PDB file of C-alpha atoms in Angstrom:
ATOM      1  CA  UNK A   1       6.275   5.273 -20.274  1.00 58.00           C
ATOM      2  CA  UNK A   2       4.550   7.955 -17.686  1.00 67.00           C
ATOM      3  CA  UNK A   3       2.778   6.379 -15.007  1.00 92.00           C
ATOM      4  CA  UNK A   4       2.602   5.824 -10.944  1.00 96.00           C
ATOM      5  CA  UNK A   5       4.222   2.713  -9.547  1.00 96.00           C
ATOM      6  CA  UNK A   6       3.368   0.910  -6.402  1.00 97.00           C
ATOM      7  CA  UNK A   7       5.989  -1.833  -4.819  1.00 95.00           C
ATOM      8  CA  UNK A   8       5.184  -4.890  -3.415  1.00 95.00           C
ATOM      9  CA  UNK A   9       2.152  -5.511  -4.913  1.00 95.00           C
ATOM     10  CA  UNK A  10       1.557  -7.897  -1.830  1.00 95.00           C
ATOM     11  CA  UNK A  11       3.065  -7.595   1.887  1.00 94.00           C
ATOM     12  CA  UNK A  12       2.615  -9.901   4.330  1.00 93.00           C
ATOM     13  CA  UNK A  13       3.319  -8.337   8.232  1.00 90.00           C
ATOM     14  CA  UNK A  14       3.606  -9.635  11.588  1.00 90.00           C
ATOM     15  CA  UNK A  15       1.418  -7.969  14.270  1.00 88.00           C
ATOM     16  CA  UNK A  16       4.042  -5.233  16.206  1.00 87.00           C
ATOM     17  CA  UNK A  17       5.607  -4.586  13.201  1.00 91.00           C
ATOM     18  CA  UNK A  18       6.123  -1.190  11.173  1.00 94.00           C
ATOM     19  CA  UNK A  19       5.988  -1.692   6.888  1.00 95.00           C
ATOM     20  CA  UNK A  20       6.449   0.941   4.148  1.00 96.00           C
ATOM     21  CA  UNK A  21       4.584   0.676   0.878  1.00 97.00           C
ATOM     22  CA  UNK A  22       6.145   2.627  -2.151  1.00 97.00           C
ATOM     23  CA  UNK A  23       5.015   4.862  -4.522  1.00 98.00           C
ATOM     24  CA  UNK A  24       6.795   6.574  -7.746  1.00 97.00           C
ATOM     25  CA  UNK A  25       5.243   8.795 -10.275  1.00 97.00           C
ATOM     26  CA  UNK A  26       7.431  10.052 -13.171  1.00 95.00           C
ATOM     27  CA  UNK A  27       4.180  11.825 -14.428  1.00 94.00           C
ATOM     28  CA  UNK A  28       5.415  15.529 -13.008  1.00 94.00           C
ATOM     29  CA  UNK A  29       2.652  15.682 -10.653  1.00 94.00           C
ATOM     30  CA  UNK A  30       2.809  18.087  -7.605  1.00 93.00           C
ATOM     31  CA  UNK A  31       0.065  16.269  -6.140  1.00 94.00           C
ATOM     32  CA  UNK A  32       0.097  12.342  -4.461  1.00 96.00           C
ATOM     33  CA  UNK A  33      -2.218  10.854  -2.306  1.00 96.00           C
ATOM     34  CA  UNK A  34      -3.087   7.597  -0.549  1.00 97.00           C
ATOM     35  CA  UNK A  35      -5.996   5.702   0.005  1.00 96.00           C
ATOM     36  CA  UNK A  36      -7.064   2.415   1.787  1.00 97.00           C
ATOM     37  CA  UNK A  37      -9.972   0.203  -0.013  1.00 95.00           C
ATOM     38  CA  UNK A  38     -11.812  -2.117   2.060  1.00 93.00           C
ATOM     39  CA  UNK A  39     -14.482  -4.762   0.522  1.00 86.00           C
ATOM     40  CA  UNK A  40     -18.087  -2.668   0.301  1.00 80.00           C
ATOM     41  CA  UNK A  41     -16.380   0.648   1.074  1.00 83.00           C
ATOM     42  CA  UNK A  42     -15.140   3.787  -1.099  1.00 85.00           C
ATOM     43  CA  UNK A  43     -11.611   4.943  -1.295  1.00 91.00           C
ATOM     44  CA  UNK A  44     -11.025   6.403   1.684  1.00 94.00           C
ATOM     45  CA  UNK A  45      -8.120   8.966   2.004  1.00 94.00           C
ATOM     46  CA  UNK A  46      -5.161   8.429   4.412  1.00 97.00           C
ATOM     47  CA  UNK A  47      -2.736  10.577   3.519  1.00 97.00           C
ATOM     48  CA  UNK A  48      -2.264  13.560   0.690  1.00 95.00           C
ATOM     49  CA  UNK A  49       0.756  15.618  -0.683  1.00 95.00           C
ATOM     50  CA  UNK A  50       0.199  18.984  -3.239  1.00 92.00           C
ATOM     51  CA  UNK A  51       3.808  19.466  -2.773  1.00 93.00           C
ATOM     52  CA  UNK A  52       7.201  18.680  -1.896  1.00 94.00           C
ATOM     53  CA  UNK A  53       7.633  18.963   1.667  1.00 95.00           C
ATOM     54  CA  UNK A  54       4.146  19.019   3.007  1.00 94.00           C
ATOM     55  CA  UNK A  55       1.469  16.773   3.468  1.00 96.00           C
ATOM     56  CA  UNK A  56      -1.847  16.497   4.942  1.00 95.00           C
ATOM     57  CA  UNK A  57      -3.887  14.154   6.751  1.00 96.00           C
ATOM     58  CA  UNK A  58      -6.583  12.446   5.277  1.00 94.00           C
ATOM     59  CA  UNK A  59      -9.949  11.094   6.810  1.00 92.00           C
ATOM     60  CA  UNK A  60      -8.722   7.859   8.194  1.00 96.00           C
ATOM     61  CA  UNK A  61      -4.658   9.378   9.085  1.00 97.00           C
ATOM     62  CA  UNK A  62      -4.404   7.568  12.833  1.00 96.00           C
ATOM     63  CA  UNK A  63      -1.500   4.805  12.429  1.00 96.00           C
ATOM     64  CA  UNK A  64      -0.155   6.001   9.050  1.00 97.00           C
ATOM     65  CA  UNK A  65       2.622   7.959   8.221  1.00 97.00           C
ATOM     66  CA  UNK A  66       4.178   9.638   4.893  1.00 98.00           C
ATOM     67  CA  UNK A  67       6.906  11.475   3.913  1.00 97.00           C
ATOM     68  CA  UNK A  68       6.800  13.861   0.557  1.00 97.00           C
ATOM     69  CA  UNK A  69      10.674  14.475   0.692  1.00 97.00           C
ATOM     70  CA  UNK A  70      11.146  13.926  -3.620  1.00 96.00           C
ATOM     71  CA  UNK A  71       8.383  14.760  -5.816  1.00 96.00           C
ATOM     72  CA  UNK A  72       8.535  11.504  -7.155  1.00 97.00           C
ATOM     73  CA  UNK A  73       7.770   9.148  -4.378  1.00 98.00           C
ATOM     74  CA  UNK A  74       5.900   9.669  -1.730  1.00 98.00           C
ATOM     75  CA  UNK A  75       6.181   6.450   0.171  1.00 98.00           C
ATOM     76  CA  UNK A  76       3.625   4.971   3.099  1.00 98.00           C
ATOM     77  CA  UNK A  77       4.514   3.720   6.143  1.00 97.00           C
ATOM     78  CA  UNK A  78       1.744   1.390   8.164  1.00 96.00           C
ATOM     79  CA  UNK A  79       2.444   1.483  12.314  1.00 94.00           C
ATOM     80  CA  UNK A  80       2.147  -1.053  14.672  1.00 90.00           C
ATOM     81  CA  UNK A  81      -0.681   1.442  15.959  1.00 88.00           C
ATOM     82  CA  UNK A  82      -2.874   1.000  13.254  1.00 90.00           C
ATOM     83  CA  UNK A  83      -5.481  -1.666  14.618  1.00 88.00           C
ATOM     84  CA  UNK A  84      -6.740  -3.181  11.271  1.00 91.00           C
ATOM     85  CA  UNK A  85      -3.897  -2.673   8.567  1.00 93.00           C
ATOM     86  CA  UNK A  86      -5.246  -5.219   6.256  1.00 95.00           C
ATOM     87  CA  UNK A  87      -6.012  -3.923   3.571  1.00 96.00           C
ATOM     88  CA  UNK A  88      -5.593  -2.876  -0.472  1.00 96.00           C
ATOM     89  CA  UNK A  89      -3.788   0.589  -0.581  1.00 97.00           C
ATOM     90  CA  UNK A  90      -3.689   2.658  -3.720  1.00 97.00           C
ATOM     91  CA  UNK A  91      -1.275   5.333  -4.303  1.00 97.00           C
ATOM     92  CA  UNK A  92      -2.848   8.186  -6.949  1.00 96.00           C
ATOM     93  CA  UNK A  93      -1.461  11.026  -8.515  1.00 95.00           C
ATOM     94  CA  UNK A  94      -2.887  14.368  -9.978  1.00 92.00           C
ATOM     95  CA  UNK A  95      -2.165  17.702 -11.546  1.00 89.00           C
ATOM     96  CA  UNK A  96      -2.747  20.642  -9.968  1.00 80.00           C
ATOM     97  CA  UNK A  97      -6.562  22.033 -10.944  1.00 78.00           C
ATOM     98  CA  UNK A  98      -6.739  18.679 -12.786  1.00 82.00           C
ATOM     99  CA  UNK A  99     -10.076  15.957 -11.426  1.00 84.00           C
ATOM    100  CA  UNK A 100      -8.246  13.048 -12.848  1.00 89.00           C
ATOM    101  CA  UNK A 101      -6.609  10.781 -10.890  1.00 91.00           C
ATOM    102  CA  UNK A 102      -3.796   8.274 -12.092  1.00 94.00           C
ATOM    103  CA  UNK A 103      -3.141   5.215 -10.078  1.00 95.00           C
ATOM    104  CA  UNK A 104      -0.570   2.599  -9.225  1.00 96.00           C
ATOM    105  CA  UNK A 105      -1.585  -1.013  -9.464  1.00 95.00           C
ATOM    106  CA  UNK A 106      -2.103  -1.473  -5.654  1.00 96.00           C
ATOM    107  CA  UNK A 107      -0.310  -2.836  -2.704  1.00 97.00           C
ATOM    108  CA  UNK A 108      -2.575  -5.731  -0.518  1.00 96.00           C
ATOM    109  CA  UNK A 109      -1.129  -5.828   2.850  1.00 96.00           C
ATOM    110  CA  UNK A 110      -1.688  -8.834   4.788  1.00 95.00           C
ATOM    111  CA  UNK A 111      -1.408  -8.865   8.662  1.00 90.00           C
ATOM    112  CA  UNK A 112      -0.372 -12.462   9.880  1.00 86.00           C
TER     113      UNK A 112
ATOM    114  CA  UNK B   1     -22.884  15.325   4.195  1.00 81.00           C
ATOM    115  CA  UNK B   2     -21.229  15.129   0.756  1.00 84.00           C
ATOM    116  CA  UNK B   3     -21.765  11.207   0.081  1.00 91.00           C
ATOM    117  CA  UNK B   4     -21.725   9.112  -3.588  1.00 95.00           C
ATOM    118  CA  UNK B   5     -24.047   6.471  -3.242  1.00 95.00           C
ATOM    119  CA  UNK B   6     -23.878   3.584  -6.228  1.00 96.00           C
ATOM    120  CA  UNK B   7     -26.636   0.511  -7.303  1.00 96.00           C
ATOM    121  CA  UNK B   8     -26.371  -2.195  -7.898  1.00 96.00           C
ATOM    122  CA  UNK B   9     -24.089  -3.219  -5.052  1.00 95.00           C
ATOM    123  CA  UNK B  10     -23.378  -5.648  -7.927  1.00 96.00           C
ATOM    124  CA  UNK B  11     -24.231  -7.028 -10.822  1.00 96.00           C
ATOM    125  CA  UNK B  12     -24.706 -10.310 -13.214  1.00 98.00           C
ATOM    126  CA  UNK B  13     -25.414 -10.254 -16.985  1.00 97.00           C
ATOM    127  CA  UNK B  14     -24.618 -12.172 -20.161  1.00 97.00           C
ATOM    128  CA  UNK B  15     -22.290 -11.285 -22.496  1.00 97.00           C
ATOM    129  CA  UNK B  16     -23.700  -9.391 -25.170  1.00 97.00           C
ATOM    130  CA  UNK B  17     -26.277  -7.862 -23.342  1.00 97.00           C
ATOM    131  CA  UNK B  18     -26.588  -4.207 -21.754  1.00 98.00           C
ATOM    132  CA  UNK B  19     -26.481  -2.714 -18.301  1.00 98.00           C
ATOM    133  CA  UNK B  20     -26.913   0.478 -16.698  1.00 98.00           C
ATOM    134  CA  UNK B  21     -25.454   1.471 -13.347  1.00 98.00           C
ATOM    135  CA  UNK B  22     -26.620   4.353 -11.005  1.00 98.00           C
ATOM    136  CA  UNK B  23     -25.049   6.750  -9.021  1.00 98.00           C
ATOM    137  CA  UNK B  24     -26.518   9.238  -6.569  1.00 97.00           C
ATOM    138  CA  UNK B  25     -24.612  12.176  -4.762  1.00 96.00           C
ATOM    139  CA  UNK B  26     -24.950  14.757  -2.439  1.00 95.00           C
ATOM    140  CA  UNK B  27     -21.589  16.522  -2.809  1.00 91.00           C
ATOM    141  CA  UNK B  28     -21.579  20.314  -2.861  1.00 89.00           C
ATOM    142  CA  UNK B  29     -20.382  22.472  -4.297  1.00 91.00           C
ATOM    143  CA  UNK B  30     -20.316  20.284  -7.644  1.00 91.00           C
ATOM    144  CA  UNK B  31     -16.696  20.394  -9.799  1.00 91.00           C
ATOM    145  CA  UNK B  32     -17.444  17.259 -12.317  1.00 93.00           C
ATOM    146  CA  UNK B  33     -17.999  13.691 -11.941  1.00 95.00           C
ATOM    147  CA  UNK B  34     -16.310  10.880 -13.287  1.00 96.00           C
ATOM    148  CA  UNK B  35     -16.603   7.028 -13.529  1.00 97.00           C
ATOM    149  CA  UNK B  36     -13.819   4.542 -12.924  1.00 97.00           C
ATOM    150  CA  UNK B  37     -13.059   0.844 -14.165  1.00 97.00           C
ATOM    151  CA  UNK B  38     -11.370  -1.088 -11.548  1.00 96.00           C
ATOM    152  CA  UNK B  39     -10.209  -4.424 -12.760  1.00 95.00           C
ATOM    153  CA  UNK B  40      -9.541  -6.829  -9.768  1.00 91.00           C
ATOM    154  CA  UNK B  41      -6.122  -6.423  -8.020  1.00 90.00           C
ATOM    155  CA  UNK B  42      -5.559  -3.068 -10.018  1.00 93.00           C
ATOM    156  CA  UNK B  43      -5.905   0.580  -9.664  1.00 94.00           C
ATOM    157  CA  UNK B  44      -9.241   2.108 -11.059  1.00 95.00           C
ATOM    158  CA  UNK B  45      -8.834   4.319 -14.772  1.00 95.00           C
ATOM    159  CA  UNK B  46     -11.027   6.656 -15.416  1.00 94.00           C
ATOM    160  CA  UNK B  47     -13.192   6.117 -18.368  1.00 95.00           C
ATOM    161  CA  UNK B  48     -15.549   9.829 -19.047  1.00 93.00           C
ATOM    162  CA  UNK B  49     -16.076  13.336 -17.121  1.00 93.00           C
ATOM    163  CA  UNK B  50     -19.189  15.008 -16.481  1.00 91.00           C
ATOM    164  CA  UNK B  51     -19.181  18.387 -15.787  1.00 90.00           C
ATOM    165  CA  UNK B  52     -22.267  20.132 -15.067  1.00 86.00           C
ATOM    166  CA  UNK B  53     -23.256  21.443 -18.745  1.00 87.00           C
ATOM    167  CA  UNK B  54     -22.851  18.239 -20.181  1.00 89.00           C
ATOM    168  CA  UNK B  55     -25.605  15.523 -20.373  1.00 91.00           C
ATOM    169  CA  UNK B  56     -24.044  12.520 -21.948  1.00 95.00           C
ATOM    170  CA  UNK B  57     -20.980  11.458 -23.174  1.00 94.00           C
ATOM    171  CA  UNK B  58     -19.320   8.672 -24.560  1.00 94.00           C
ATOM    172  CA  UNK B  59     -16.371   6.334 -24.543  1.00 93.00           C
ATOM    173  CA  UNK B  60     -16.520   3.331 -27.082  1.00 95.00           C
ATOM    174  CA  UNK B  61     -19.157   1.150 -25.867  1.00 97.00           C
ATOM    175  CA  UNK B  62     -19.585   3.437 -22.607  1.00 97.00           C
ATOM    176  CA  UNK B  63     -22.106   6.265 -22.040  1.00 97.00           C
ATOM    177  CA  UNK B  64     -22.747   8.351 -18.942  1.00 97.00           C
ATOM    178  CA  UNK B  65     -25.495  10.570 -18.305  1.00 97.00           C
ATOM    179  CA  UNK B  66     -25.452  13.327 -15.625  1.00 96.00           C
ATOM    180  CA  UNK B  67     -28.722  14.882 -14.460  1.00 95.00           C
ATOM    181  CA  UNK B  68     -27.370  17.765 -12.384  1.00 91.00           C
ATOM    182  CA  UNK B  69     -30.497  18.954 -10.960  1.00 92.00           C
ATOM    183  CA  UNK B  70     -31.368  15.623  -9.429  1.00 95.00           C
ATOM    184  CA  UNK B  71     -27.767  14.849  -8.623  1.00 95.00           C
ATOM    185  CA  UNK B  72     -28.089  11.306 -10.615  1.00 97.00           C
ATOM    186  CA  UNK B  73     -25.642   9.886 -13.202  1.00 97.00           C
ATOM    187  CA  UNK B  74     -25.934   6.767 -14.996  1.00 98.00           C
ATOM    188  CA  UNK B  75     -23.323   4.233 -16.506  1.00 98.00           C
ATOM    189  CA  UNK B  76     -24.822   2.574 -19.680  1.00 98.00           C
ATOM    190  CA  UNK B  77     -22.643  -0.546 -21.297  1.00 98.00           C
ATOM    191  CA  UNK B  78     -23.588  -1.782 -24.202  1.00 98.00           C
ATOM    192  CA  UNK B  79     -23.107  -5.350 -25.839  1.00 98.00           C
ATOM    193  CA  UNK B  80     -21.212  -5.863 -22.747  1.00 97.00           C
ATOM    194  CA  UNK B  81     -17.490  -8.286 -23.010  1.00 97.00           C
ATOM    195  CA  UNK B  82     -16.498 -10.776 -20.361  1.00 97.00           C
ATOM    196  CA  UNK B  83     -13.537  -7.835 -20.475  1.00 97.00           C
ATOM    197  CA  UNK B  84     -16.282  -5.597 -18.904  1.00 97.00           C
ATOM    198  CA  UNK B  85     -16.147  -7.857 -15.563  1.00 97.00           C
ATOM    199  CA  UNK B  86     -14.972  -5.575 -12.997  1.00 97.00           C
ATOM    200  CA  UNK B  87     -15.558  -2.570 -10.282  1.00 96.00           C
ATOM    201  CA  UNK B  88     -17.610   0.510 -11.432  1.00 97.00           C
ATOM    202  CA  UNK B  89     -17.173   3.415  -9.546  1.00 97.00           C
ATOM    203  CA  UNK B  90     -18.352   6.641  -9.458  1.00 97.00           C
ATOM    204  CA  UNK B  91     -16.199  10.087  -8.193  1.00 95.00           C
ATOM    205  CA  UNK B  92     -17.598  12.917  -7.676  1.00 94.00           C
ATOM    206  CA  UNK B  93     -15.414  16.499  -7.293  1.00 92.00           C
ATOM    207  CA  UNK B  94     -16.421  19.299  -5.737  1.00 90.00           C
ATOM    208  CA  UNK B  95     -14.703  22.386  -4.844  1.00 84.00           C
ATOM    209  CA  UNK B  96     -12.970  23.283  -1.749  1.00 82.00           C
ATOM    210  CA  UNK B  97     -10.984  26.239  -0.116  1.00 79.00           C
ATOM    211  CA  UNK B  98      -7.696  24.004  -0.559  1.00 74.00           C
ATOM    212  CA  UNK B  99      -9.230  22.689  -4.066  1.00 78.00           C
ATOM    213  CA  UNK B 100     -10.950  20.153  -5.666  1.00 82.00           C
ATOM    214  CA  UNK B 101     -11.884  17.484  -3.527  1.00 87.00           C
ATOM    215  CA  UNK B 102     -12.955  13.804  -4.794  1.00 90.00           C
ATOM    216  CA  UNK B 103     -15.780  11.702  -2.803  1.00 91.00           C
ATOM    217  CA  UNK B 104     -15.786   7.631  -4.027  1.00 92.00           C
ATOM    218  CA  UNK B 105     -18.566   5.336  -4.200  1.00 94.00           C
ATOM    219  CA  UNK B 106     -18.646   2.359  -3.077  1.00 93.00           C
ATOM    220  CA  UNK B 107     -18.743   0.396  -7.011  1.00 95.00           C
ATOM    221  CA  UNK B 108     -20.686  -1.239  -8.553  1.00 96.00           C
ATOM    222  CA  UNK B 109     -19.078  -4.834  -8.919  1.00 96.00           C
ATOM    223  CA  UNK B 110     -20.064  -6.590 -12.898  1.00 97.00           C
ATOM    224  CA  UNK B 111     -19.726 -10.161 -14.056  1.00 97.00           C
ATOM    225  CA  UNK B 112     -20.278 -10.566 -17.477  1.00 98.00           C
ATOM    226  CA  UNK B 113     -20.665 -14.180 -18.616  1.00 97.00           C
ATOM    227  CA  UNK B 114     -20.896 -16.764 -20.960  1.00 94.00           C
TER     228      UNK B 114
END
């Protein structure tokens, strides 16, 4: 089956410390993006990929970092920089010239 | 400032009965819009596509409506399921020198009960 997969679906971190959050698409898309959803808010974008190799930052970028090394995965990792990392992160995937985003089924990170 | 604003914030109804949800943008230049379903603890799925020729469309018991000179779109659900219970939101694209560009709402958030 085709489809975008996120791993854990929940993380618990200590304050200080550095996490990754995964993301896997087997869908053939050249495009990947993160976003962070907070209670009352819209996505907001962290971090996006439209190809191997290269990302961008998003609107909300400070304490995150990506990679984009396979076009498969394109995995997350949270800093000990970023001040309020709890949160529900979605990983979504998209053709190029295509609207429609696919997503995983969500990581919830909890800072403890 | 391109923005997607939704109402309700949320919403309760009985099951069986209808609701409509709004959505109001400002994004510019317009690509399409589209509405989501996000179930709780899950990713959102899109459920139709506006673009800006098209007035209504719709998906099983879903129809939107897009009134592109007012910049409104409208979620109608009839004979709504407890299944229904869940985040509505509304994307709208627009195009950009580096592509097309998505803007989120913030939902709309529906309990359907008993």
């Amino acid at each position: 089956d085709g489809g975008i997969t996120q791993s854990p679906k929940y993380l618990f971190r200590k304050e200080g410390q550095n996490v990754t959050l995964s993301c896997e698409q087997n869908l053939n898309h050249d495009a990947m993006y993160w976003y962070r959803q907070d209670p009352g808010q819209g996505l907001r974008l962290i971090y996006y990929s439209q190809i191997v190799n290269d990302f961008q930052k998003g609107d909300i970028a400070e304490g995150y970092s990506v990679s984009r090394e396979k076009k498969e995965s394109f995995p997350l990792t949270v800093t000990s920089a970023q001040k309020n990392p709890t949160a529900f992160y979605l990983c979504a995937s998209r053709e190029q010239g295509n609207t429609e985003a696919f997503f995983g089924q969500g990581t919830r990170l909890t800072v403890v | 400032k391109n923005q997607v604003e939704q109402s309700p914030q949320s919403l309760i109804i009985l099951e069986g009965k209808n609701c409509t949800l709004q959505c109001n943008y400002t994004v510019s230049p317009f690509s399409n819009l589209r509405w989501y379903k996000q179930d709780t603890g899950r990713g959102p799925v899109s459920l139709t596509i506006m673009t800006f020729s098209e007035n209504t469309k719709s998906n099983g018991r879903y129809t939107a409506t897009l009134d592109a000179d007012t910049k409104q779109s409208s979620l109608h659900i009839t004979a709504s399921q407890l299944s229904d219970s869940a985040s509505y939101i509304c994307v709208v694209s627009r195009l950009t020198g580096g592509g097309n560009k998505l803007t989120f709402g913030t939902g709309t958030q529906l309990k359907v009960e008993l």
